[in-house]
Coordinates of C-alpha atoms and ligand atoms in Angstrom, one line a residue:
M18 CA 0.0 0.0 0.0
A19 CA 1.5 3.3 -1.1
T20 CA 2.1 6.0 1.5
D21 CA 3.0 8.7 -1.1
L22 CA 0.2 11.2 -1.0
G23 CA 1.4 13.8 -3.4
L24 CA 2.1 17.3 -2.2
K25 CA 5.1 18.1 -4.4
K26 CA 5.8 21.6 -2.9
L27 CA 5.7 20.4 0.6
K28 CA 8.1 17.5 -0.1
E29 CA 10.5 19.9 -1.8
A30 CA 10.5 22.2 1.2
L31 CA 10.9 19.3 3.6
A32 CA 13.9 17.9 1.7
K33 CA 15.8 21.2 2.2
G34 CA 15.9 20.9 6.0
T35 CA 18.1 19.2 8.5
E36 CA 15.5 16.9 10.0
P37 CA 13.8 14.3 7.8
Y38 CA 10.3 14.7 9.3
L39 CA 10.2 18.3 10.5
M40 CA 10.0 21.7 8.8
N41 CA 11.3 24.9 10.3
G42 CA 9.3 28.2 9.8
D43 CA 10.8 29.0 6.4
Q44 CA 10.3 25.6 5.1
Y45 CA 6.7 25.7 6.2
R46 CA 6.3 29.1 4.4
E47 CA 7.7 27.5 1.2
S48 CA 5.4 24.6 1.5
L49 CA 2.4 26.9 1.2
R50 CA 3.4 28.3 -2.2
D51 CA 1.5 25.6 -4.0
G52 CA -1.0 27.3 -6.2
R53 CA -3.9 26.9 -3.7
R54 CA -7.1 28.9 -4.5
V55 CA -7.8 31.3 -1.7
V56 CA -10.0 34.4 -2.2
D57 CA -9.6 37.2 0.3
H58 CA -12.2 39.6 1.8
N59 CA -11.9 41.9 -1.2
G60 CA -12.8 39.1 -3.6
D61 CA -9.2 38.9 -4.9
F62 CA -7.3 35.6 -5.4
I63 CA -4.2 35.5 -3.2
D64 CA -1.0 34.7 -5.1
D65 CA 1.0 33.9 -2.0
V66 CA -0.6 33.4 1.3
T67 CA 2.7 34.0 3.1
T68 CA 2.8 37.6 2.0
H69 CA -0.9 38.5 2.0
P70 CA -1.5 41.6 4.3
T71 CA -3.7 39.6 6.7
L72 CA -2.5 36.0 6.4
R73 CA 1.2 36.8 6.7
H74 CA 0.8 37.6 10.4
T75 CA -1.0 34.3 10.9
V76 CA 1.7 32.5 8.9
D77 CA 4.4 34.2 11.0
R78 CA 2.8 32.8 14.2
I79 CA 2.5 29.3 12.8
A80 CA 6.1 29.5 11.4
E81 CA 7.2 30.4 15.0
L82 CA 5.6 27.2 16.2
H83 CA 7.5 25.3 13.5
D84 CA 10.8 26.9 14.6
K85 CA 10.0 25.9 18.1
Q86 CA 10.3 22.3 16.9
F87 CA 14.0 23.0 16.6
G88 CA 14.6 25.4 19.5
P89 CA 16.9 23.8 22.2
K90 CA 14.5 24.9 25.0
T91 CA 11.3 23.9 23.2
R92 CA 12.0 20.9 20.9
D93 CA 11.4 18.3 23.6
V94 CA 7.8 19.5 24.1
M95 CA 7.1 20.2 20.5
T96 CA 8.4 16.9 19.1
F97 CA 8.9 13.3 20.1
V98 CA 11.6 10.8 19.1
D99 CA 10.0 8.1 16.8
K100 CA 11.0 4.7 18.1
E101 CA 11.2 3.1 14.7
T102 CA 13.6 5.6 13.1
G103 CA 15.1 7.4 16.1
K104 CA 14.2 10.7 14.4
R105 CA 12.1 13.6 15.7
K106 CA 8.5 14.1 14.6
A107 CA 5.9 16.8 15.6
I108 CA 4.3 15.9 19.0
G109 CA 0.8 16.2 17.6
W110 CA 1.3 13.2 15.4
Q111 CA 2.4 10.9 18.2
V112 CA -0.4 8.3 18.4
P113 CA -1.0 8.0 22.2
T114 CA -0.6 4.4 23.4
T115 CA 0.1 5.4 27.0
K116 CA -1.2 8.1 29.4
E117 CA 2.3 9.6 29.3
H118 CA 1.8 10.4 25.6
L119 CA -1.3 12.4 26.5
Y120 CA 0.6 14.3 29.2
A121 CA 3.3 15.0 26.7
K122 CA 0.7 16.3 24.3
F123 CA -0.7 18.5 27.0
K124 CA 2.7 20.0 27.5
G125 CA 2.9 20.7 23.7
I126 CA -0.6 22.3 23.9
E127 CA 0.7 24.6 26.7
E128 CA 3.6 25.7 24.6
T129 CA 1.4 26.3 21.5
T130 CA -1.2 28.2 23.6
R131 CA 1.3 30.4 25.2
T132 CA 2.7 31.3 21.7
T133 CA -0.7 32.1 20.2
L134 CA -2.4 33.2 23.5
G135 CA -4.9 30.5 22.6
M136 CA -6.5 32.8 20.0
Y137 CA -5.8 30.1 17.4
G138 CA -8.2 27.2 17.9
R139 CA -6.6 25.1 15.1
P140 CA -2.8 25.2 15.7
P141 CA -0.6 22.4 14.1
D142 CA -0.9 20.1 17.1
Y143 CA -4.7 20.2 16.8
G144 CA -4.7 19.0 13.2
A145 CA -3.4 15.6 14.0
M146 CA -6.2 15.0 16.5
M147 CA -8.8 14.1 13.9
A148 CA -6.7 11.5 12.3
I149 CA -5.9 10.1 15.7
G150 CA -9.7 10.0 16.3
F151 CA -10.1 8.0 13.1
L152 CA -7.5 5.5 14.3
A153 CA -9.3 5.2 17.7
T154 CA -12.5 4.3 15.8
I155 CA -10.8 2.2 13.1
D156 CA -12.8 -0.9 13.9
R157 CA -15.9 0.7 12.5
I158 CA -14.0 1.7 9.3
E159 CA -12.4 -1.8 9.0
K160 CA -15.9 -3.3 9.1
E161 CA -16.8 -1.3 6.1
N162 CA -13.7 -1.7 4.0
K163 CA -10.2 -2.9 5.0
E164 CA -8.7 -0.7 2.3
F165 CA -10.1 2.5 3.8
A166 CA -8.8 1.5 7.2
D167 CA -5.3 1.1 5.7
N168 CA -5.8 4.5 4.1
V169 CA -6.3 6.0 7.6
R170 CA -3.2 4.3 8.9
N171 CA -1.2 5.5 5.9
Y172 CA -2.5 9.0 6.2
A173 CA -1.4 9.2 9.9
K174 CA 2.0 7.8 9.0
F175 CA 2.5 10.0 6.0
S176 CA 1.4 13.1 7.9
S177 CA 3.8 12.3 10.8
E178 CA 6.6 11.9 8.3
H179 CA 5.9 15.2 6.5
N180 CA 5.0 17.5 9.4
I181 CA 1.5 17.9 7.9
Y182 CA -0.7 20.7 9.1
S183 CA -4.3 19.7 8.8
T184 CA -7.6 21.0 9.9
D185 CA -11.1 19.6 10.0
L186 CA -14.2 19.9 7.9
I187 CA -17.3 18.5 9.7
A188 CA -20.2 20.9 10.0
D189 CA -22.4 21.8 7.0
A190 CA -23.0 25.3 5.7
Q191 CA -25.7 27.3 7.5
S192 CA -28.9 27.6 5.4
D193 CA -32.6 27.3 6.0
R194 CA -32.8 24.6 8.8
R195 CA -36.3 23.7 7.8
I196 CA -35.0 22.0 4.7
P197 CA -34.2 18.3 5.4
P198 CA -30.4 17.8 5.5
N199 CA -30.5 15.5 2.5
E200 CA -32.1 18.2 0.3
K201 CA -29.8 21.1 1.3
P202 CA -28.4 22.6 -1.9
G203 CA -25.0 23.3 -0.3
R204 CA -24.4 19.8 1.1
L205 CA -21.2 18.2 0.1
R206 CA -21.9 15.0 -1.9
I207 CA -20.4 12.4 -4.2
I208 CA -21.4 13.1 -7.8
E209 CA -19.2 10.5 -9.5
D210 CA -17.7 7.2 -8.4
R211 CA -14.5 6.3 -10.2
D212 CA -12.2 3.3 -9.9
D213 CA -9.4 5.7 -8.8
G214 CA -11.5 7.8 -6.4
I215 CA -14.6 10.0 -6.1
V216 CA -15.7 13.4 -7.4
V217 CA -17.5 15.7 -4.9
Y218 CA -19.6 18.8 -5.2
G219 CA -21.0 21.2 -2.7
S220 CA -19.5 23.1 0.3
K221 CA -18.3 22.9 3.9
V222 CA -18.2 25.6 6.5
A223 CA -15.5 27.2 8.7
G224 CA -12.3 25.4 7.8
S225 CA -10.5 27.6 10.2
I226 CA -6.9 28.1 9.3
G227 CA -7.4 26.0 6.1
N228 CA -5.9 28.8 4.0
I229 CA -2.5 28.1 5.5
A230 CA -2.8 24.4 6.2
H231 CA -1.9 21.5 4.0
F232 CA -4.8 19.1 4.4
F233 CA -8.4 19.0 5.4
T234 CA -9.6 16.0 7.3
L235 CA -13.2 15.7 6.2
S236 CA -15.8 13.7 8.0
T237 CA -19.6 13.8 8.0
T238 CA -19.9 12.9 11.7
L239 CA -22.6 15.6 12.3
G240 CA -24.5 14.3 9.3
K241 CA -27.6 12.6 10.7
G242 CA -30.3 12.8 8.0
L243 CA -27.9 13.0 5.1
G244 CA -28.0 10.4 2.4
E245 CA -25.3 7.9 1.5
D246 CA -23.9 10.2 -1.3
A247 CA -23.0 12.7 1.5
A248 CA -21.4 10.2 3.8
I249 CA -17.7 10.9 3.1
W250 CA -14.6 10.7 5.3
A251 CA -11.4 11.7 3.5
G252 CA -8.2 13.6 3.5
V253 CA -8.4 16.5 1.1
P254 CA -5.2 18.5 0.1
V255 CA -5.9 22.2 0.4
D256 CA -4.3 22.7 -3.1
S257 CA -6.8 20.3 -4.8
E258 CA -7.9 21.3 -8.2
N259 CA -11.4 23.1 -8.2
L260 CA -11.3 23.6 -4.4
T261 CA -11.7 27.3 -3.4
L262 CA -11.5 28.9 0.0
L263 CA -13.4 32.1 0.6
M264 CA -11.9 34.0 3.6
R265 CA -14.0 35.9 6.0
E266 CA -13.2 39.6 6.7
P267 CA -10.1 40.1 8.9
L268 CA -10.8 41.4 12.4
A269 CA -7.5 41.7 14.2
L270 CA -5.6 45.0 14.0
N271 CA -2.5 43.2 13.0
D272 CA -0.7 46.1 11.4
A273 CA -1.0 48.3 14.5
N274 CA 1.9 49.4 16.7
P275 CA 2.6 46.4 19.0
E276 CA 2.4 48.7 22.1
D277 CA -1.2 49.6 21.2
H278 CA -2.4 46.1 20.2
P279 CA 0.1 43.6 21.6
L280 CA -2.2 40.6 21.0
D281 CA -3.8 41.6 17.7
V282 CA -0.4 42.0 16.0
R283 CA 0.2 38.3 16.6
G284 CA -2.3 37.6 13.8
E285 CA -5.6 35.8 13.8
E286 CA -7.0 32.5 12.6
V287 CA -9.0 33.2 9.6
D288 CA -12.1 31.0 8.8
N289 CA -13.1 30.0 5.3
Y290 CA -16.1 28.8 3.4
I291 CA -14.9 25.9 1.3
M292 CA -16.4 25.4 -2.2
F293 CA -15.9 22.0 -3.9
D294 CA -16.7 22.5 -7.6
K295 CA -16.3 18.9 -8.8
V296 CA -13.2 18.1 -6.7
F297 CA -11.5 14.7 -7.3
I298 CA -10.5 12.9 -4.2
P299 CA -8.1 10.1 -5.0
R300 CA -8.9 6.6 -3.6
E301 CA -5.9 6.5 -1.3
Y302 CA -7.3 9.6 0.6
L303 CA -10.6 7.9 1.2
F304 CA -11.4 6.8 4.7
S305 CA -15.1 6.0 4.2
A306 CA -17.6 6.5 1.4
R307 CA -21.3 6.0 1.3
N308 CA -21.4 4.4 4.8
I309 CA -24.4 5.9 6.6
N310 CA -23.5 4.0 9.7
L311 CA -20.7 6.5 10.3
L312 CA -23.0 9.6 10.0
G313 CA -23.3 10.9 13.5
L314 CA -20.1 9.3 14.9
Y315 CA -19.1 12.7 16.3
F316 CA -18.6 11.9 20.0
E317 CA -16.3 8.9 19.2
S318 CA -14.3 10.1 16.2
C319 CA -13.8 13.6 17.5
A320 CA -12.8 12.5 21.1
H321 CA -9.2 13.6 20.7
A322 CA -10.0 16.8 18.9
L323 CA -12.5 17.8 21.5
W324 CA -9.9 17.1 24.2
H325 CA -7.4 19.4 22.5
I326 CA -10.1 22.2 22.5
L327 CA -10.7 21.7 26.2
A328 CA -6.9 21.5 27.0
R329 CA -6.2 24.7 25.0
L330 CA -9.0 26.5 26.9
A331 CA -7.6 25.3 30.2
V332 CA -4.3 27.0 29.3
R333 CA -6.2 30.1 28.2
A334 CA -8.0 30.0 31.6
Q335 CA -4.6 30.3 33.3
I336 CA -3.8 33.3 31.1
F337 CA -7.2 34.8 32.2
A338 CA -6.3 34.1 35.9
G339 CA -2.9 35.7 35.4
C340 CA -4.5 38.7 33.9
A341 CA -7.0 39.0 36.7
Q342 CA -4.2 39.0 39.3
A343 CA -2.1 41.5 37.3
I344 CA -5.1 43.9 36.9
V345 CA -5.8 44.1 40.6
D346 CA -2.1 44.4 41.4
I347 CA -1.7 47.3 39.0
L348 CA -4.9 49.0 40.1
G349 CA -4.2 48.4 43.8
T350 CA -7.7 47.0 44.3
E351 CA -6.9 43.7 45.8
G352 CA -7.7 44.8 49.3
N353 CA -11.4 45.0 48.3
Q354 CA -13.3 41.8 49.2
G355 CA -15.6 42.0 46.2
V356 CA -12.5 42.3 43.9
R357 CA -10.9 39.3 45.6
N358 CA -14.1 37.3 45.0
S359 CA -14.1 38.1 41.3
V360 CA -10.4 37.0 41.0
T361 CA -11.3 33.8 42.9
E362 CA -14.0 33.1 40.3
V363 CA -11.5 33.4 37.5
I364 CA -9.0 31.2 39.4
L365 CA -11.7 28.6 39.9
Y366 CA -12.4 28.5 36.2
A367 CA -8.7 27.9 35.6
A368 CA -8.5 25.2 38.3
A369 CA -11.7 23.5 37.1
T370 CA -10.8 23.4 33.4
R371 CA -7.3 22.1 34.2
S372 CA -8.9 19.4 36.5
F373 CA -11.2 18.2 33.7
V374 CA -8.1 17.8 31.4
L375 CA -6.1 15.9 34.0
A376 CA -9.1 13.7 35.1
S377 CA -9.7 12.9 31.4
I378 CA -6.1 11.7 31.1
E379 CA -6.2 9.7 34.4
E380 CA -9.5 8.0 33.3
A381 CA -8.4 7.6 29.7
V382 CA -9.8 4.6 27.8
D383 CA -8.2 2.3 25.3
W384 CA -10.0 2.4 21.9
N385 CA -8.3 0.1 19.3
G386 CA -5.0 0.6 21.0
V387 CA -5.3 4.4 21.0
I388 CA -5.4 5.8 24.5
T389 CA -8.3 8.2 24.4
P390 CA -9.0 10.9 27.1
H391 CA -12.1 9.9 28.9
P392 CA -14.7 11.2 26.4
A393 CA -17.6 11.9 28.8
T394 CA -15.3 13.8 31.1
V395 CA -14.0 15.8 28.2
T396 CA -17.6 16.6 27.1
A397 CA -18.6 17.7 30.6
G398 CA -15.5 19.9 30.8
R399 CA -16.3 21.4 27.4
L400 CA -19.8 22.3 28.4
Y401 CA -18.5 23.8 31.7
S402 CA -15.7 25.7 29.8
I403 CA -17.9 27.3 27.2
E404 CA -20.9 28.2 29.5
N405 CA -18.6 30.0 31.9
Y406 CA -16.4 31.7 29.3
P407 CA -18.6 34.8 28.8
R408 CA -18.8 35.2 32.6
I409 CA -14.9 35.1 32.9
Q410 CA -14.6 37.6 30.1
Y411 CA -17.1 39.9 31.9
L412 CA -15.2 39.6 35.2
L413 CA -11.9 40.6 33.5
K414 CA -13.5 43.6 32.0
D415 CA -15.3 44.5 35.2
L416 CA -12.0 44.3 37.2
C417 CA -10.5 46.8 34.8
G418 CA -12.9 49.6 35.3
Q419 CA -12.0 52.5 33.1
G420 CA -8.6 50.9 32.4
I421 CA -9.7 49.2 29.2
V422 CA -11.6 52.2 27.9
S423 CA -9.4 55.1 28.8
R424 CA -6.4 54.0 26.8
F425 CA -4.3 56.1 24.5
P426 CA -2.2 55.1 21.5
S427 CA 1.6 55.3 21.6
A428 CA 1.5 58.5 19.5
V429 CA -0.2 60.3 22.3
W430 CA 2.3 59.0 24.8
D431 CA 5.0 60.3 22.6
H432 CA 3.4 63.7 22.3
P433 CA 5.8 66.5 23.6
E434 CA 3.1 68.3 25.5
F435 CA 1.0 65.5 27.0
A436 CA 3.5 62.7 27.7
E437 CA 4.8 64.1 31.0
K438 CA 1.3 65.0 32.2
L439 CA -0.1 61.5 31.4
E440 CA 2.8 60.0 33.3
E441 CA 2.1 62.3 36.2
F442 CA -1.6 61.8 36.4
L443 CA -2.1 58.1 35.6
P444 CA 0.5 55.9 37.3
G445 CA -0.4 52.4 38.4
T446 CA 0.9 50.4 41.4
G447 CA 4.5 49.5 40.7
V448 CA 4.2 50.4 37.0
T449 CA 4.5 53.7 35.1
A450 CA 1.4 55.2 33.6
R451 CA 2.5 54.2 30.1
E452 CA 3.2 50.6 31.3
K453 CA -0.3 50.5 32.8
N454 CA -1.7 51.7 29.5
R455 CA 0.2 49.1 27.7
F456 CA -1.1 46.3 30.0
F457 CA -4.7 47.4 29.5
N458 CA -4.1 47.4 25.7
F459 CA -3.3 43.7 26.1
V460 CA -6.5 43.1 28.2
Y461 CA -8.5 45.0 25.6
D462 CA -7.2 42.7 22.8
L463 CA -7.9 39.7 25.0
T464 CA -11.5 40.6 25.9
C465 CA -13.0 43.5 24.0
G466 CA -11.8 44.0 20.4
S467 CA -13.3 42.5 17.3
H468 CA -10.8 39.8 17.3
A469 CA -11.6 38.9 20.9
N470 CA -15.2 38.8 20.1
R471 CA -14.7 36.5 17.2
V472 CA -12.7 34.2 19.4
G473 CA -15.5 34.3 22.0
Q474 CA -18.0 33.1 19.4
F475 CA -15.5 30.6 18.1
E476 CA -15.2 29.1 21.6
N477 CA -19.0 28.9 21.9
V478 CA -19.7 27.0 18.7
N479 CA -16.5 25.8 17.0
A480 CA -17.2 22.3 18.1
T481 CA -21.0 22.4 18.3
P482 CA -23.1 24.7 20.4
R483 CA -24.0 24.2 24.0
Y484 CA -27.4 22.5 23.5
F485 CA -25.7 19.8 21.5
I486 CA -22.9 19.3 24.0
S487 CA -25.4 19.3 26.9
E488 CA -27.3 16.4 25.1
L489 CA -24.0 14.5 24.8
V490 CA -23.3 14.9 28.5
Y491 CA -26.8 13.5 29.2
Q492 CA -26.3 10.6 26.9
H493 CA -22.7 9.6 27.9
Y494 CA -21.9 10.6 31.5
D495 CA -22.3 7.5 33.5
R496 CA -24.3 8.0 36.7
A497 CA -26.1 4.6 36.8
D498 CA -24.4 3.6 40.1
W499 CA -25.2 6.9 41.7
A500 CA -28.9 6.6 40.9
K501 CA -28.9 3.0 42.1
F502 CA -27.2 4.0 45.4
V503 CA -29.8 6.6 46.2
R504 CA -32.7 4.3 45.2
E505 CA -31.3 1.6 47.5
I506 CA -31.0 4.1 50.4
A507 CA -34.5 5.3 49.8
G508 CA -35.7 1.7 49.8
I509 CA -37.3 1.8 46.3
P510 CA -36.6 -0.5 43.3
T511 CA -33.1 0.1 41.9
E512 CA -34.4 0.5 38.4
S513 CA -37.4 2.3 36.9
H514 CA -39.9 0.0 35.1
T515 CA -41.6 2.2 32.5
Ligands
FAD623 C1 -15.5 30.7 14.0 C2 -16.0 29.3 13.8 C3 -15.1 28.3 13.5 C4 -15.6 27.0 13.3 N1 -14.6 26.0 13.1 C5 -15.0 24.8 12.6 C6 -14.1 23.9 12.1 O1 -12.9 24.2 12.1 N2 -14.5 22.7 11.6 C7 -15.9 22.5 11.5 O2 -16.3 21.4 11.0 N3 -16.8 23.3 12.0 C8 -16.4 24.5 12.5 N4 -17.3 25.4 13.0 C9 -18.8 25.1 12.8 C10 -19.5 24.7 14.0 O3 -19.3 23.3 14.2 C11 -21.0 25.1 13.8 O4 -21.0 26.5 13.8 C12 -21.8 24.5 14.9 O5 -21.9 23.1 14.8 C13 -23.2 25.1 15.0 O6 -23.9 24.9 13.7 P1 -24.4 26.2 13.0 O7 -23.4 27.3 13.1 O8 -24.8 25.8 11.6 O9 -25.7 26.6 13.8 P2 -27.2 26.3 13.5 O10 -27.5 24.9 13.4 O11 -27.7 27.1 12.3 O12 -27.9 26.9 14.8 C14 -27.8 28.3 15.2 C15 -28.1 28.4 16.7 O13 -29.4 28.0 17.0 C16 -29.5 27.3 18.2 N5 -30.0 25.9 18.0 C17 -30.0 25.2 16.8 N6 -30.6 24.1 16.9 C18 -31.0 24.0 18.3 C19 -31.6 22.9 19.0 N7 -32.0 21.8 18.5 N8 -31.8 23.2 20.4 C20 -31.4 24.4 20.9 N9 -30.8 25.3 20.2 C21 -30.6 25.1 18.9 C22 -28.1 27.3 18.8 O14 -28.0 28.4 19.7 C23 -27.2 27.4 17.6 O15 -26.0 28.0 17.9 C24 -16.9 26.7 13.3 C25 -17.8 27.7 13.5 C26 -17.4 29.0 13.8 C27 -18.4 30.1 14.0

């Protein structure tokens, strides 16, 4: 079975480096110059995503993560040593066969989240999670077709050997919900079966970061009600012919002075609407086709991806808690009991989300030899994390008072007439007035700006909205023993007979 999945540009870039399975930032940049069809918010085709005014900032951040695979201080958390070859590979692509592998991944997520401030929901170590989820559910695929199961294994191996950056396509485009899924005009479906693959037509939504990734991992696991022609699991190269990505409008002020917008200048993850206008998917990229038994396998196949989302948010929560403490230190408000209670709430959020992550590792399950963070615990943690997110953002803003509103750009601080007065009138506790202003610029970018608002909505729905997650908790969180216990104590039958 071949493991050569194309991607000429990427292979050329990889071959130029010092590590056989890793790319540094510049190699990663080169791998993206592959003729992909990306249309920006002005309706213009982008010649080179690495130099585009919006995307170059995003590419820089992802390139920084690639460079960290080589950095002496970071390479041990960003990579692992492959037992078979003795060579390093990206940590995301390590298939977890022990709990220690999950802890190592969590360390990698910590590093990635600190680099992106968690504003990127689909960093490189996330991309591997979907393929790992496919490996964890491979028995279902094997039942359908052994060749497809081999394709999944080959994809995971190929990707680990080529430092592949992938992102998922699951949800369908939003249109009139009263139309049955199987009749939606935008649904992605197979329009031709060929001996060497399939041809698909339609669209998919979001594809966050797809414009600067290498592959989409496509799966219709939220596809209940779709027909067999729309049941497709596959790897899709971003540079596939007839595949077009339409970028949403940019939101981060990424060309600003870094003092004024310290977080926005780190770039943003740009979502895309993905149009498949008769795209050919070669057979070796197919993981499942026309198998309606796999429609709706979201909870299982996405278990690893959902864990990454929770783990990233747990690290963001620490950033929020750090922020809360710094705000009250700088404003000198920490002596106030109400203020301390607010900070405690933010600390609690950080402690609880981290505990969900750690508990999910401790109670991990073995699915087809892949150690999978306890899925029901992850789901409960995800519901907790997104329901409380708006409250935490509110608390941070509330703790700031006028600080996040009454901010001035660096040009004002440089003004010959006002600079001195501003310094005299606005000092913080242990920081100058300008340093205080600079800090609140950071909190503004984290909680208030357009970019922060987009990330807030992303956290809320990027992996299904709360009603859906709530239902998953109800279906999957085991409390049978607890109910039995209280029934026994109360002296009633241990099971309901309805
Ligand atoms: C920024 C962003 C990034 C994303 N990234 C990805 C990605 O990388 N990959 C991917 O596959 N998907 C991604 N998604 C898509 C995401 O999975 C969907 O947005 C999500 O599943 C919700 O579907 P929808 O947006 O079509 O909402 P709709 O189904 O149109 O529903 C709209 C709202 O109505 C309410 N609602 C709907 N039905 C019910 C119900 N039965 N009960 C109660 N309330 C209900 C909910 O509040 C819901 O949010 C992303 C979305 C966003 C906004």
